Amino acid sequence: MAGRSFFYLEGLSPFGFALFQGLLEDQEAQLVLFPKREAYLLRFHLPEEVAGAWGELLLGRLPASFLQEALLFETKNFYLLKKEAGAFRILAKFSKEGVLKEVTVKKERTLLRLSYRGSKEVLWEVPPVRSRGRLVFETVNFVEDPRKPTLVIPRGFKRFSWELKW
């Protein structure tokens, strides 16, 4: 489930109970693994244009905030949008048909890369921590203004937390 500023996911077992729940919102990512009785919290520092638009970005939509004070370049094969956000640089590649292909957030080096394969698959990569993954959506249904689910860490779960400082 995704709203403009959050992305929520859960994995269900064949028996109906949750195996995991995750929430990506603002400058935090949370993941609760029920079989292991563990919870993970990751804090990071990215530009507000990115941290306030996780739902839009992971569903392959370009947030309107990216367009403010941005430069647009045309190459032979694609369009490139470039936006400076404080110490960060945000780059977005589009096909000539206007389809979002890639979003990259850089500081001195690449911090986050989202690559889109059609409308139902996104690859994500965080090179500084050697992490990558793939989200594949079987169907995508748009609901106007979805309510963000609450992620609750049950009592007694081990908690792990990290903070990424670029």
mmCIF file with all atom_site columns, C-alpha atoms in Angstrom:
data_model
loop_
_atom_site.group_PDB
_atom_site.id
_atom_site.type_symbol
_atom_site.label_atom_id
_atom_site.label_alt_id
_atom_site.label_comp_id
_atom_site.label_asym_id
_atom_site.label_entity_id
_atom_site.label_seq_id
_atom_site.pdbx_PDB_ins_code
_atom_site.Cartn_x
_atom_site.Cartn_y
_atom_site.Cartn_z
_atom_site.occupancy
_atom_site.B_iso_or_equiv
_atom_site.pdbx_formal_charge
_atom_site.auth_seq_id
_atom_site.auth_comp_id
_atom_site.auth_asym_id
_atom_site.auth_atom_id
_atom_site.pdbx_PDB_model_num
ATOM 1   C CA . MET A 1 1   ? 0.000  0.000   0.000   1.00 0.00 ? 1   MET A CA 1
ATOM 2   C CA . ALA A 1 2   ? 1.348  3.404   -0.851  1.00 0.00 ? 2   ALA A CA 1
ATOM 3   C CA . GLY A 1 3   ? 0.304  6.945   -0.171  1.00 0.00 ? 3   GLY A CA 1
ATOM 4   C CA . ARG A 1 4   ? 2.145  9.936   -1.523  1.00 0.00 ? 4   ARG A CA 1
ATOM 5   C CA . SER A 1 5   ? 4.645  9.965   1.362   1.00 0.00 ? 5   SER A CA 1
ATOM 6   C CA . PHE A 1 6   ? 4.722  6.368   2.605   1.00 0.00 ? 6   PHE A CA 1
ATOM 7   C CA . PHE A 1 7   ? 5.131  2.815   1.366   1.00 0.00 ? 7   PHE A CA 1
ATOM 8   C CA . TYR A 1 8   ? 3.790  -0.086  3.440   1.00 0.00 ? 8   TYR A CA 1
ATOM 9   C CA . LEU A 1 9   ? 4.279  -3.770  2.699   1.00 0.00 ? 9   LEU A CA 1
ATOM 10  C CA . GLU A 1 10  ? 3.498  -7.057  4.336   1.00 0.00 ? 10  GLU A CA 1
ATOM 11  C CA . GLY A 1 11  ? 4.055  -10.696 3.581   1.00 0.00 ? 11  GLY A CA 1
ATOM 12  C CA . LEU A 1 12  ? 1.421  -13.211 4.540   1.00 0.00 ? 12  LEU A CA 1
ATOM 13  C CA . SER A 1 13  ? 1.894  -16.923 5.138   1.00 0.00 ? 13  SER A CA 1
ATOM 14  C CA . PRO A 1 14  ? -0.358 -19.423 3.341   1.00 0.00 ? 14  PRO A CA 1
ATOM 15  C CA . PHE A 1 15  ? -2.167 -19.774 6.691   1.00 0.00 ? 15  PHE A CA 1
ATOM 16  C CA . GLY A 1 16  ? -3.123 -16.088 6.799   1.00 0.00 ? 16  GLY A CA 1
ATOM 17  C CA . PHE A 1 17  ? -0.883 -14.606 9.474   1.00 0.00 ? 17  PHE A CA 1
ATOM 18  C CA . ALA A 1 18  ? 1.774  -11.968 8.754   1.00 0.00 ? 18  ALA A CA 1
ATOM 19  C CA . LEU A 1 19  ? 5.368  -13.079 8.269   1.00 0.00 ? 19  LEU A CA 1
ATOM 20  C CA . PHE A 1 20  ? 6.653  -9.518  8.046   1.00 0.00 ? 20  PHE A CA 1
ATOM 21  C CA . GLN A 1 21  ? 5.527  -5.903  7.896   1.00 0.00 ? 21  GLN A CA 1
ATOM 22  C CA . GLY A 1 22  ? 7.481  -2.928  6.659   1.00 0.00 ? 22  GLY A CA 1
ATOM 23  C CA . LEU A 1 23  ? 6.971  0.813   6.495   1.00 0.00 ? 23  LEU A CA 1
ATOM 24  C CA . LEU A 1 24  ? 9.048  3.374   4.634   1.00 0.00 ? 24  LEU A CA 1
ATOM 25  C CA . GLU A 1 25  ? 8.168  6.934   5.575   1.00 0.00 ? 25  GLU A CA 1
ATOM 26  C CA . ASP A 1 26  ? 10.054 10.201  5.769   1.00 0.00 ? 26  ASP A CA 1
ATOM 27  C CA . GLN A 1 27  ? 13.611 9.471   6.928   1.00 0.00 ? 27  GLN A CA 1
ATOM 28  C CA . GLU A 1 28  ? 12.897 6.001   8.372   1.00 0.00 ? 28  GLU A CA 1
ATOM 29  C CA . ALA A 1 29  ? 12.439 2.420   7.268   1.00 0.00 ? 29  ALA A CA 1
ATOM 30  C CA . GLN A 1 30  ? 10.974 -0.133  9.702   1.00 0.00 ? 30  GLN A CA 1
ATOM 31  C CA . LEU A 1 31  ? 10.724 -3.887  9.265   1.00 0.00 ? 31  LEU A CA 1
ATOM 32  C CA . VAL A 1 32  ? 9.166  -6.378  11.695  1.00 0.00 ? 32  VAL A CA 1
ATOM 33  C CA . LEU A 1 33  ? 9.907  -10.092 11.185  1.00 0.00 ? 33  LEU A CA 1
ATOM 34  C CA . PHE A 1 34  ? 7.352  -12.057 13.186  1.00 0.00 ? 34  PHE A CA 1
ATOM 35  C CA . PRO A 1 35  ? 8.833  -15.603 13.000  1.00 0.00 ? 35  PRO A CA 1
ATOM 36  C CA . LYS A 1 36  ? 12.222 -14.296 14.229  1.00 0.00 ? 36  LYS A CA 1
ATOM 37  C CA . ARG A 1 37  ? 10.627 -11.917 16.760  1.00 0.00 ? 37  ARG A CA 1
ATOM 38  C CA . GLU A 1 38  ? 12.870 -9.097  15.520  1.00 0.00 ? 38  GLU A CA 1
ATOM 39  C CA . ALA A 1 39  ? 12.338 -5.479  14.491  1.00 0.00 ? 39  ALA A CA 1
ATOM 40  C CA . TYR A 1 40  ? 14.708 -3.327  12.440  1.00 0.00 ? 40  TYR A CA 1
ATOM 41  C CA . LEU A 1 41  ? 14.798 0.449   12.212  1.00 0.00 ? 41  LEU A CA 1
ATOM 42  C CA . LEU A 1 42  ? 16.934 2.335   9.721   1.00 0.00 ? 42  LEU A CA 1
ATOM 43  C CA . ARG A 1 43  ? 17.255 6.119   9.852   1.00 0.00 ? 43  ARG A CA 1
ATOM 44  C CA . PHE A 1 44  ? 18.800 7.978   6.951   1.00 0.00 ? 44  PHE A CA 1
ATOM 45  C CA . HIS A 1 45  ? 19.182 11.501  5.685   1.00 0.00 ? 45  HIS A CA 1
ATOM 46  C CA . LEU A 1 46  ? 17.918 12.188  2.172   1.00 0.00 ? 46  LEU A CA 1
ATOM 47  C CA . PRO A 1 47  ? 16.464 15.330  0.606   1.00 0.00 ? 47  PRO A CA 1
ATOM 48  C CA . GLU A 1 48  ? 12.876 16.100  1.623   1.00 0.00 ? 48  GLU A CA 1
ATOM 49  C CA . GLU A 1 49  ? 11.835 15.800  -2.039  1.00 0.00 ? 49  GLU A CA 1
ATOM 50  C CA . VAL A 1 50  ? 12.688 12.087  -1.813  1.00 0.00 ? 50  VAL A CA 1
ATOM 51  C CA . ALA A 1 51  ? 11.833 11.339  1.835   1.00 0.00 ? 51  ALA A CA 1
ATOM 52  C CA . GLY A 1 52  ? 8.408  12.922  1.473   1.00 0.00 ? 52  GLY A CA 1
ATOM 53  C CA . ALA A 1 53  ? 7.460  11.001  -1.675  1.00 0.00 ? 53  ALA A CA 1
ATOM 54  C CA . TRP A 1 54  ? 8.199  7.293   -1.150  1.00 0.00 ? 54  TRP A CA 1
ATOM 55  C CA . GLY A 1 55  ? 4.816  6.105   -2.358  1.00 0.00 ? 55  GLY A CA 1
ATOM 56  C CA . GLU A 1 56  ? 5.034  8.075   -5.580  1.00 0.00 ? 56  GLU A CA 1
ATOM 57  C CA . LEU A 1 57  ? 8.629  7.064   -6.264  1.00 0.00 ? 57  LEU A CA 1
ATOM 58  C CA . LEU A 1 58  ? 8.200  3.339   -5.642  1.00 0.00 ? 58  LEU A CA 1
ATOM 59  C CA . LEU A 1 59  ? 5.137  3.276   -7.901  1.00 0.00 ? 59  LEU A CA 1
ATOM 60  C CA . GLY A 1 60  ? 7.073  4.988   -10.702 1.00 0.00 ? 60  GLY A CA 1
ATOM 61  C CA . ARG A 1 61  ? 5.571  8.452   -10.458 1.00 0.00 ? 61  ARG A CA 1
ATOM 62  C CA . LEU A 1 62  ? 7.641  11.606  -10.479 1.00 0.00 ? 62  LEU A CA 1
ATOM 63  C CA . PRO A 1 63  ? 6.751  13.832  -7.492  1.00 0.00 ? 63  PRO A CA 1
ATOM 64  C CA . ALA A 1 64  ? 5.710  17.381  -8.389  1.00 0.00 ? 64  ALA A CA 1
ATOM 65  C CA . SER A 1 65  ? 8.368  18.710  -5.977  1.00 0.00 ? 65  SER A CA 1
ATOM 66  C CA . PHE A 1 66  ? 11.072 17.395  -8.337  1.00 0.00 ? 66  PHE A CA 1
ATOM 67  C CA . LEU A 1 67  ? 9.964  19.860  -11.019 1.00 0.00 ? 67  LEU A CA 1
ATOM 68  C CA . GLN A 1 68  ? 10.503 23.010  -8.949  1.00 0.00 ? 68  GLN A CA 1
ATOM 69  C CA . GLU A 1 69  ? 13.801 24.696  -9.867  1.00 0.00 ? 69  GLU A CA 1
ATOM 70  C CA . ALA A 1 70  ? 14.913 21.701  -11.941 1.00 0.00 ? 70  ALA A CA 1
ATOM 71  C CA . LEU A 1 71  ? 16.778 21.632  -15.240 1.00 0.00 ? 71  LEU A CA 1
ATOM 72  C CA . LEU A 1 72  ? 15.674 19.422  -18.112 1.00 0.00 ? 72  LEU A CA 1
ATOM 73  C CA . PHE A 1 73  ? 18.119 18.114  -20.709 1.00 0.00 ? 73  PHE A CA 1
ATOM 74  C CA . GLU A 1 74  ? 17.412 16.223  -23.888 1.00 0.00 ? 74  GLU A CA 1
ATOM 75  C CA . THR A 1 75  ? 19.797 13.546  -25.174 1.00 0.00 ? 75  THR A CA 1
ATOM 76  C CA . LYS A 1 76  ? 19.540 11.330  -28.210 1.00 0.00 ? 76  LYS A CA 1
ATOM 77  C CA . ASN A 1 77  ? 17.749 8.535   -26.309 1.00 0.00 ? 77  ASN A CA 1
ATOM 78  C CA . PHE A 1 78  ? 16.130 10.096  -23.224 1.00 0.00 ? 78  PHE A CA 1
ATOM 79  C CA . TYR A 1 79  ? 15.330 13.200  -21.189 1.00 0.00 ? 79  TYR A CA 1
ATOM 80  C CA . LEU A 1 80  ? 17.230 13.948  -17.986 1.00 0.00 ? 80  LEU A CA 1
ATOM 81  C CA . LEU A 1 81  ? 15.829 16.044  -15.154 1.00 0.00 ? 81  LEU A CA 1
ATOM 82  C CA . LYS A 1 82  ? 18.424 17.453  -12.767 1.00 0.00 ? 82  LYS A CA 1
ATOM 83  C CA . LYS A 1 83  ? 17.566 19.047  -9.436  1.00 0.00 ? 83  LYS A CA 1
ATOM 84  C CA . GLU A 1 84  ? 19.875 20.388  -6.737  1.00 0.00 ? 84  GLU A CA 1
ATOM 85  C CA . ALA A 1 85  ? 18.505 19.850  -3.215  1.00 0.00 ? 85  ALA A CA 1
ATOM 86  C CA . GLY A 1 86  ? 21.005 21.285  -0.745  1.00 0.00 ? 86  GLY A CA 1
ATOM 87  C CA . ALA A 1 87  ? 24.100 19.070  -0.820  1.00 0.00 ? 87  ALA A CA 1
ATOM 88  C CA . PHE A 1 88  ? 22.218 16.449  -2.854  1.00 0.00 ? 88  PHE A CA 1
ATOM 89  C CA . ARG A 1 89  ? 21.675 16.064  -6.579  1.00 0.00 ? 89  ARG A CA 1
ATOM 90  C CA . ILE A 1 90  ? 18.556 14.306  -7.845  1.00 0.00 ? 90  ILE A CA 1
ATOM 91  C CA . LEU A 1 91  ? 18.566 12.930  -11.383 1.00 0.00 ? 91  LEU A CA 1
ATOM 92  C CA . ALA A 1 92  ? 15.539 11.452  -13.166 1.00 0.00 ? 92  ALA A CA 1
ATOM 93  C CA . LYS A 1 93  ? 15.672 9.771   -16.587 1.00 0.00 ? 93  LYS A CA 1
ATOM 94  C CA . PHE A 1 94  ? 12.637 9.569   -18.864 1.00 0.00 ? 94  PHE A CA 1
ATOM 95  C CA . SER A 1 95  ? 12.096 7.817   -22.152 1.00 0.00 ? 95  SER A CA 1
ATOM 96  C CA . LYS A 1 96  ? 11.201 9.989   -25.149 1.00 0.00 ? 96  LYS A CA 1
ATOM 97  C CA . GLU A 1 97  ? 7.589  8.904   -24.492 1.00 0.00 ? 97  GLU A CA 1
ATOM 98  C CA . GLY A 1 98  ? 7.731  10.423  -20.991 1.00 0.00 ? 98  GLY A CA 1
ATOM 99  C CA . VAL A 1 99  ? 7.974  7.143   -19.042 1.00 0.00 ? 99  VAL A CA 1
ATOM 100 C CA . LEU A 1 100 ? 10.094 7.351   -15.865 1.00 0.00 ? 100 LEU A CA 1
ATOM 101 C CA . LYS A 1 101 ? 13.085 4.999   -16.186 1.00 0.00 ? 101 LYS A CA 1
ATOM 102 C CA . GLU A 1 102 ? 15.424 5.859   -13.308 1.00 0.00 ? 102 GLU A CA 1
ATOM 103 C CA . VAL A 1 103 ? 15.794 8.131   -10.268 1.00 0.00 ? 103 VAL A CA 1
ATOM 104 C CA . THR A 1 104 ? 19.219 8.626   -8.696  1.00 0.00 ? 104 THR A CA 1
ATOM 105 C CA . VAL A 1 105 ? 20.109 10.548  -5.528  1.00 0.00 ? 105 VAL A CA 1
ATOM 106 C CA . LYS A 1 106 ? 23.751 11.564  -5.174  1.00 0.00 ? 106 LYS A CA 1
ATOM 107 C CA . LYS A 1 107 ? 25.915 13.483  -2.783  1.00 0.00 ? 107 LYS A CA 1
ATOM 108 C CA . GLU A 1 108 ? 29.626 12.840  -3.402  1.00 0.00 ? 108 GLU A CA 1
ATOM 109 C CA . ARG A 1 109 ? 28.583 9.388   -4.617  1.00 0.00 ? 109 ARG A CA 1
ATOM 110 C CA . THR A 1 110 ? 25.356 7.601   -5.505  1.00 0.00 ? 110 THR A CA 1
ATOM 111 C CA . LEU A 1 111 ? 23.255 7.045   -2.389  1.00 0.00 ? 111 LEU A CA 1
ATOM 112 C CA . LEU A 1 112 ? 20.041 5.674   -3.871  1.00 0.00 ? 112 LEU A CA 1
ATOM 113 C CA . ARG A 1 113 ? 19.014 4.406   -7.288  1.00 0.00 ? 113 ARG A CA 1
ATOM 114 C CA . LEU A 1 114 ? 15.519 3.371   -8.375  1.00 0.00 ? 114 LEU A CA 1
ATOM 115 C CA . SER A 1 115 ? 15.170 1.725   -11.796 1.00 0.00 ? 115 SER A CA 1
ATOM 116 C CA . TYR A 1 116 ? 11.784 1.040   -13.350 1.00 0.00 ? 116 TYR A CA 1
ATOM 117 C CA . ARG A 1 117 ? 10.992 -1.966  -15.558 1.00 0.00 ? 117 ARG A CA 1
ATOM 118 C CA . GLY A 1 118 ? 7.549  -1.265  -16.910 1.00 0.00 ? 118 GLY A CA 1
ATOM 119 C CA . SER A 1 119 ? 4.768  -0.121  -14.618 1.00 0.00 ? 119 SER A CA 1
ATOM 120 C CA . LYS A 1 120 ? 4.888  -3.064  -12.199 1.00 0.00 ? 120 LYS A CA 1
ATOM 121 C CA . GLU A 1 121 ? 8.548  -3.575  -11.318 1.00 0.00 ? 121 GLU A CA 1
ATOM 122 C CA . VAL A 1 122 ? 11.080 -1.379  -9.559  1.00 0.00 ? 122 VAL A CA 1
ATOM 123 C CA . LEU A 1 123 ? 14.675 -2.219  -8.684  1.00 0.00 ? 123 LEU A CA 1
ATOM 124 C CA . TRP A 1 124 ? 16.207 -0.319  -5.755  1.00 0.00 ? 124 TRP A CA 1
ATOM 125 C CA . GLU A 1 125 ? 19.836 0.009   -4.782  1.00 0.00 ? 125 GLU A CA 1
ATOM 126 C CA . VAL A 1 126 ? 21.661 1.711   -1.897  1.00 0.00 ? 126 VAL A CA 1
ATOM 127 C CA . PRO A 1 127 ? 25.339 1.370   -2.951  1.00 0.00 ? 127 PRO A CA 1
ATOM 128 C CA . PRO A 1 128 ? 26.968 2.689   0.279   1.00 0.00 ? 128 PRO A CA 1
ATOM 129 C CA . VAL A 1 129 ? 25.536 -0.248  2.237   1.00 0.00 ? 129 VAL A CA 1
ATOM 130 C CA . ARG A 1 130 ? 25.639 -2.753  -0.646  1.00 0.00 ? 130 ARG A CA 1
ATOM 131 C CA . SER A 1 131 ? 21.900 -3.297  -0.560  1.00 0.00 ? 131 SER A CA 1
ATOM 132 C CA . ARG A 1 132 ? 19.575 -3.924  -3.441  1.00 0.00 ? 132 ARG A CA 1
ATOM 133 C CA . GLY A 1 133 ? 16.189 -5.408  -4.044  1.00 0.00 ? 133 GLY A CA 1
ATOM 134 C CA . ARG A 1 134 ? 13.313 -5.793  -6.419  1.00 0.00 ? 134 ARG A CA 1
ATOM 135 C CA . LEU A 1 135 ? 9.627  -5.018  -5.954  1.00 0.00 ? 135 LEU A CA 1
ATOM 136 C CA . VAL A 1 136 ? 7.177  -6.640  -8.359  1.00 0.00 ? 136 VAL A CA 1
ATOM 137 C CA . PHE A 1 137 ? 3.523  -5.682  -8.264  1.00 0.00 ? 137 PHE A CA 1
ATOM 138 C CA . GLU A 1 138 ? 1.007  -8.208  -9.567  1.00 0.00 ? 138 GLU A CA 1
ATOM 139 C CA . THR A 1 139 ? -1.649 -5.511  -9.861  1.00 0.00 ? 139 THR A CA 1
ATOM 140 C CA . VAL A 1 140 ? -1.676 -1.808  -9.141  1.00 0.00 ? 140 VAL A CA 1
ATOM 141 C CA . ASN A 1 141 ? -4.960 -0.244  -8.000  1.00 0.00 ? 141 ASN A CA 1
ATOM 142 C CA . PHE A 1 142 ? -5.062 3.443   -7.222  1.00 0.00 ? 142 PHE A CA 1
ATOM 143 C CA . VAL A 1 143 ? -7.103 4.576   -4.220  1.00 0.00 ? 143 VAL A CA 1
ATOM 144 C CA . GLU A 1 144 ? -7.577 8.242   -3.511  1.00 0.00 ? 144 GLU A CA 1
ATOM 145 C CA . ASP A 1 145 ? -5.808 9.231   -0.256  1.00 0.00 ? 145 ASP A CA 1
ATOM 146 C CA . PRO A 1 146 ? -5.180 5.824   1.404   1.00 0.00 ? 146 PRO A CA 1
ATOM 147 C CA . ARG A 1 147 ? -4.752 5.751   5.182   1.00 0.00 ? 147 ARG A CA 1
ATOM 148 C CA . LYS A 1 148 ? -1.330 4.773   6.391   1.00 0.00 ? 148 LYS A CA 1
ATOM 149 C CA . PRO A 1 149 ? -1.349 1.515   8.378   1.00 0.00 ? 149 PRO A CA 1
ATOM 150 C CA . THR A 1 150 ? 0.199  1.534   11.829  1.00 0.00 ? 150 THR A CA 1
ATOM 151 C CA . LEU A 1 151 ? 3.233  -0.655  12.343  1.00 0.00 ? 151 LEU A CA 1
ATOM 152 C CA . VAL A 1 152 ? 3.388  -1.963  15.916  1.00 0.00 ? 152 VAL A CA 1
ATOM 153 C CA . ILE A 1 153 ? 6.422  -3.769  17.309  1.00 0.00 ? 153 ILE A CA 1
ATOM 154 C CA . PRO A 1 154 ? 5.156  -6.394  19.770  1.00 0.00 ? 154 PRO A CA 1
ATOM 155 C CA . ARG A 1 155 ? 6.563  -6.451  23.290  1.00 0.00 ? 155 ARG A CA 1
ATOM 156 C CA . GLY A 1 156 ? 9.536  -8.786  23.693  1.00 0.00 ? 156 GLY A CA 1
ATOM 157 C CA . PHE A 1 157 ? 10.837 -8.470  20.119  1.00 0.00 ? 157 PHE A CA 1
ATOM 158 C CA . LYS A 1 158 ? 14.566 -7.799  19.707  1.00 0.00 ? 158 LYS A CA 1
ATOM 159 C CA . ARG A 1 159 ? 15.132 -4.344  18.270  1.00 0.00 ? 159 ARG A CA 1
ATOM 160 C CA . PHE A 1 160 ? 17.986 -3.344  16.011  1.00 0.00 ? 160 PHE A CA 1
ATOM 161 C CA . SER A 1 161 ? 18.598 0.161   14.722  1.00 0.00 ? 161 SER A CA 1
ATOM 162 C CA . TRP A 1 162 ? 21.067 1.938   12.462  1.00 0.00 ? 162 TRP A CA 1
ATOM 163 C CA . GLU A 1 163 ? 21.530 5.433   11.198  1.00 0.00 ? 163 GLU A CA 1
ATOM 164 C CA . LEU A 1 164 ? 23.045 6.183   7.817   1.00 0.00 ? 164 LEU A CA 1
ATOM 165 C CA . LYS A 1 165 ? 25.027 9.387   7.740   1.00 0.00 ? 165 LYS A CA 1
ATOM 166 C CA . TRP A 1 166 ? 26.305 10.255  4.321   1.00 0.00 ? 166 TRP A CA 1
#
